[in-house]
Amino acid sequence: SQTIHQWPATLVQPVGSPLSLECTVEGTSNPNLYWYRQAAGRGLQLLFYSVGIGQISSEVPQNLSASRPQDRQFILSSKKLLLSDSGFYLCAWSTQESYTFGSGTRLTVV
Amino acid sequence: GIQVEQSPPDLILQEGANSTLRCNFSDSVNNLQWFHQNPWGQLINLFYIPSGTKQNGRLSATTVATERYSLLYISSSQTTDSGVYFCVPEEGGSYIPTFGRGTSLIVHP
C-alpha cells in the first residue's frame, strides 16, 4: 500500500537556527511531491513541488529551500529560521487520481 | 492562476442536519478534489471529482465543470464531520492544485 511519512510531528526552534523536515513515500514510484505551509487562519500555501529527482519548483520566494535527493524523499530546509516561518508544514504526494498528505509538522519558531 | 471561492466560510450545524458546501473556480480544470481536515490537522481526501457525481456513504459531491463549480453534500451530519473542508481544483495542464480557503464546519451534539 502507499504511505507517506513525515517527521517530526512537532518542533520548537529558536530564531536563526537551521531547519530540516523530511518526507518519504512508500509504495509508489516517481510521485509528484509537494510541501505546503498552513498558517493560522487555515489557508494552505504551496511552497515547493517536484516532478522528479532534483527537479524543484518554488512557488513563493522565502527563507526556505527544498531538495529531492531520492525519488521518494523530499526535504524542506532553512539555514536560518525566522519568526514568520512558524506554521503547520504538510508534505503531499500525488498520482493522477489521488492526493495524499502526511500528518504534518507543527513548527514554532521562538 | 486559478481562483477558488468556497462558501459558506463558516457553518454550524446540529447533529443530524444536512448541508451543502459550494466551490466556485475561475478556469477550466482537469482535476478537482475535496478534502476534510480534522481538528488535529490531518487532511483526508474525500473525493476525486473533475466532473459528474460521486457518493460515499453520507457524503456526495457533484462537479459541473462547464459551469465551474462543485458541491459537497453532507447528510445526517455527525460530530466527527467537524473540521475544515477544502475544495482543490487543478488547473488544466498544471501539476499544481490550488486550495480554497475552506469551509469550517462545527457539528454540535
Short mmCIF file of C-alpha atoms in Angstrom, two decimals:
data_model
loop_
_atom_site.label_atom_id
_atom_site.label_comp_id
_atom_site.label_asym_id
_atom_site.label_seq_id
_atom_site.Cartn_x
_atom_site.Cartn_y
_atom_site.Cartn_z
CA SER A 1 0.00 0.00 0.00
CA GLN A 2 1.00 3.60 -0.50
CA THR A 3 2.01 5.56 2.57
CA ILE A 4 3.65 8.86 3.35
CA HIS A 5 5.82 9.53 6.38
CA GLN A 6 6.55 12.96 7.72
CA TRP A 7 8.55 13.85 10.81
CA PRO A 8 8.87 15.27 13.36
CA ALA A 9 5.28 15.91 14.42
CA THR A 10 6.16 18.99 16.44
CA LEU A 11 9.23 21.17 16.60
CA VAL A 12 10.23 24.24 18.58
CA GLN A 13 13.25 26.05 17.21
CA PRO A 14 14.95 29.35 18.12
CA VAL A 15 15.18 32.18 15.61
CA GLY A 16 18.30 31.84 13.48
CA SER A 17 18.60 28.08 13.85
CA PRO A 18 18.58 25.70 10.84
CA LEU A 19 15.65 23.50 9.85
CA SER A 20 15.32 20.15 8.14
CA LEU A 21 11.96 18.43 7.68
CA GLU A 22 11.84 15.11 5.92
CA CYS A 23 9.09 13.39 3.99
CA THR A 24 9.27 9.91 2.48
CA VAL A 25 6.79 8.00 0.38
CA GLU A 26 6.35 4.24 0.12
CA GLY A 27 4.52 2.07 -2.36
CA THR A 28 4.84 4.23 -5.43
CA SER A 29 7.50 5.41 -7.83
CA ASN A 30 8.14 8.78 -9.42
CA PRO A 31 5.40 10.59 -7.50
CA ASN A 32 4.83 14.32 -7.65
CA LEU A 33 5.79 15.69 -4.26
CA TYR A 34 4.69 18.90 -2.54
CA TRP A 35 5.44 20.99 0.53
CA TYR A 36 2.68 23.20 1.93
CA ARG A 37 2.50 25.57 4.84
CA GLN A 38 -0.66 26.32 6.75
CA ALA A 39 -0.59 29.40 8.93
CA ALA A 40 -3.24 30.25 11.48
CA GLY A 41 -6.46 31.04 9.63
CA ARG A 42 -6.46 27.75 7.67
CA GLY A 43 -5.37 28.52 4.10
CA LEU A 44 -2.75 26.17 2.63
CA GLN A 45 0.11 27.80 0.78
CA LEU A 46 2.08 25.75 -1.73
CA LEU A 47 5.80 26.23 -1.09
CA PHE A 48 7.54 23.76 -3.39
CA TYR A 49 6.70 20.94 -5.74
CA SER A 50 8.77 18.35 -7.51
CA VAL A 51 8.02 16.15 -10.50
CA GLY A 52 11.28 14.17 -10.29
CA ILE A 53 14.66 13.75 -8.62
CA GLY A 54 16.50 17.04 -8.44
CA GLN A 55 13.56 18.93 -10.00
CA ILE A 56 12.23 21.56 -7.62
CA SER A 57 9.85 24.38 -8.39
CA SER A 58 9.35 27.18 -5.90
CA GLU A 59 6.02 28.88 -5.68
CA VAL A 60 6.81 31.54 -3.11
CA PRO A 61 10.16 33.35 -2.58
CA GLN A 62 11.12 32.93 1.04
CA ASN A 63 13.57 31.76 3.61
CA LEU A 64 13.11 28.10 2.76
CA SER A 65 14.51 25.62 0.25
CA ALA A 66 13.64 22.10 -0.81
CA SER A 67 15.55 19.15 -2.17
CA ARG A 68 14.69 15.76 -3.60
CA PRO A 69 17.80 13.60 -3.27
CA GLN A 70 15.91 10.36 -3.96
CA ASP A 71 12.75 9.51 -5.86
CA ARG A 72 10.63 9.12 -2.75
CA GLN A 73 12.32 11.60 -0.42
CA PHE A 74 11.52 15.29 -0.16
CA ILE A 75 13.30 17.60 2.28
CA LEU A 76 12.39 21.10 3.39
CA SER A 77 15.24 23.19 4.80
CA SER A 78 16.21 26.56 6.10
CA LYS A 79 19.62 27.90 7.05
CA LYS A 80 18.23 30.47 9.49
CA LEU A 81 14.67 30.37 10.74
CA LEU A 82 12.56 33.50 11.11
CA LEU A 83 9.63 34.00 13.45
CA SER A 84 7.40 34.15 10.38
CA ASP A 85 8.39 30.58 9.46
CA SER A 86 6.15 29.26 12.24
CA GLY A 87 3.26 27.19 10.97
CA PHE A 88 1.98 23.76 10.10
CA TYR A 89 4.01 22.13 7.34
CA LEU A 90 2.48 19.41 5.23
CA CYS A 91 4.06 17.12 2.70
CA ALA A 92 1.92 15.54 0.00
CA TRP A 93 2.28 13.24 -2.97
CA SER A 94 0.03 12.78 -5.94
CA THR A 95 -0.84 10.41 -8.70
CA GLN A 96 -3.28 11.09 -11.47
CA GLU A 97 -6.34 10.47 -9.35
CA SER A 98 -5.36 10.95 -5.77
CA TYR A 99 -3.57 13.29 -3.48
CA THR A 100 -2.27 12.12 -0.10
CA PHE A 101 -0.99 14.27 2.75
CA GLY A 102 1.40 13.42 5.53
CA SER A 103 0.40 14.03 9.11
CA GLY A 104 2.23 17.36 9.24
CA THR A 105 4.88 19.08 11.35
CA ARG A 106 3.86 21.88 13.66
CA LEU A 107 6.81 24.28 13.77
CA THR A 108 7.07 27.05 16.34
CA VAL A 109 9.95 29.48 16.00
CA VAL A 110 10.72 31.26 19.27
CA GLY B 1 -3.55 31.07 -11.61
CA ILE B 2 -6.94 29.65 -10.90
CA GLN B 3 -9.07 31.39 -8.27
CA VAL B 4 -11.09 29.32 -5.82
CA GLU B 5 -14.00 30.61 -3.78
CA GLN B 6 -15.69 28.47 -1.14
CA SER B 7 -18.92 29.20 0.64
CA PRO B 8 -20.00 29.50 3.32
CA PRO B 9 -16.74 30.24 5.14
CA ASP B 10 -18.19 29.01 8.41
CA LEU B 11 -21.06 26.68 9.19
CA ILE B 12 -22.54 25.47 12.46
CA LEU B 13 -24.94 22.54 12.45
CA GLN B 14 -26.87 20.45 14.89
CA GLU B 15 -26.14 16.76 14.65
CA GLY B 16 -28.42 15.13 12.08
CA ALA B 17 -28.75 18.20 9.85
CA ASN B 18 -27.89 18.26 6.15
CA SER B 19 -25.69 20.81 4.43
CA THR B 20 -24.29 21.84 1.06
CA LEU B 21 -20.86 23.35 0.59
CA ARG B 22 -20.08 25.20 -2.61
CA CYS B 23 -16.87 25.78 -4.54
CA ASN B 24 -16.56 28.15 -7.50
CA PHE B 25 -13.42 28.21 -9.61
CA SER B 26 -12.31 30.62 -12.27
CA ASP B 27 -10.82 28.43 -15.02
CA SER B 28 -11.15 25.03 -16.59
CA VAL B 29 -9.78 22.17 -14.55
CA ASN B 30 -8.52 18.68 -15.27
CA ASN B 31 -8.82 17.59 -11.67
CA LEU B 32 -10.79 18.59 -8.61
CA GLN B 33 -10.68 17.09 -5.15
CA TRP B 34 -12.45 17.64 -1.85
CA PHE B 35 -10.54 17.25 1.40
CA HIS B 36 -11.52 17.18 5.04
CA GLN B 37 -9.05 18.48 7.61
CA ASN B 38 -9.89 17.17 11.05
CA PRO B 39 -9.30 19.19 14.24
CA TRP B 40 -5.86 17.53 14.61
CA GLY B 41 -4.72 18.80 11.23
CA GLN B 42 -4.87 15.59 9.23
CA LEU B 43 -6.05 16.10 5.65
CA ILE B 44 -8.12 13.30 4.19
CA ASN B 45 -9.08 13.01 0.56
CA LEU B 46 -12.86 12.69 0.22
CA PHE B 47 -13.47 12.77 -3.50
CA TYR B 48 -11.62 12.99 -6.76
CA ILE B 49 -14.28 14.54 -8.95
CA PRO B 50 -13.31 16.56 -12.03
CA SER B 51 -16.86 16.11 -13.30
CA GLY B 52 -20.08 14.27 -12.54
CA THR B 53 -21.41 12.99 -9.23
CA LYS B 54 -20.00 10.57 -6.69
CA GLN B 55 -21.30 9.27 -3.40
CA ASN B 56 -19.54 7.78 -0.42
CA GLY B 57 -21.82 6.98 2.49
CA ARG B 58 -23.35 10.19 3.87
CA LEU B 59 -21.21 12.34 1.60
CA SER B 60 -21.68 13.07 -2.05
CA ALA B 61 -20.13 15.52 -4.47
CA THR B 62 -21.07 16.99 -7.80
CA THR B 63 -18.87 18.94 -10.18
CA VAL B 64 -20.27 20.84 -13.15
CA ALA B 65 -17.04 21.63 -14.96
CA THR B 66 -18.69 23.64 -17.74
CA GLU B 67 -20.17 26.00 -15.15
CA ARG B 68 -17.06 25.95 -12.96
CA TYR B 69 -18.46 24.86 -9.66
CA SER B 70 -18.53 21.88 -7.36
CA LEU B 71 -20.81 20.98 -4.47
CA LEU B 72 -20.23 18.78 -1.45
CA TYR B 73 -23.30 17.40 0.30
CA ILE B 74 -23.22 16.18 3.86
CA SER B 75 -26.30 14.36 5.05
CA SER B 76 -27.22 13.42 8.62
CA SER B 77 -24.17 15.24 9.95
CA GLN B 78 -22.22 13.83 12.88
CA THR B 79 -19.83 15.48 15.32
CA THR B 80 -16.96 13.68 13.59
CA ASP B 81 -17.74 15.69 10.45
CA SER B 82 -16.39 18.80 12.19
CA GLY B 83 -13.32 20.36 10.66
CA VAL B 84 -12.43 22.30 7.55
CA TYR B 85 -13.48 21.24 4.06
CA PHE B 86 -11.25 22.25 1.17
CA CYS B 87 -12.05 22.33 -2.49
CA VAL B 88 -8.87 21.79 -4.52
CA PRO B 89 -9.01 22.21 -8.28
CA GLU B 90 -6.04 21.58 -10.52
CA GLU B 91 -5.84 23.89 -13.48
CA GLY B 92 -5.68 22.26 -16.89
CA GLY B 93 -2.11 21.34 -17.87
CA SER B 94 -0.77 22.04 -14.40
CA TYR B 95 0.60 19.80 -11.66
CA ILE B 96 -0.38 22.39 -9.12
CA PRO B 97 -3.53 22.00 -7.07
CA THR B 98 -4.90 25.23 -5.64
CA PHE B 99 -6.56 25.26 -2.24
CA GLY B 100 -9.56 27.40 -1.46
CA ARG B 101 -9.76 28.97 1.99
CA GLY B 102 -12.11 26.25 3.07
CA THR B 103 -15.39 25.95 4.90
CA SER B 104 -15.09 25.49 8.64
CA LEU B 105 -17.82 23.16 9.90
CA ILE B 106 -18.79 22.63 13.52
CA VAL B 107 -21.36 19.96 14.30
CA HIS B 108 -22.87 20.16 17.78
CA PRO B 109 -24.27 17.06 19.52
#
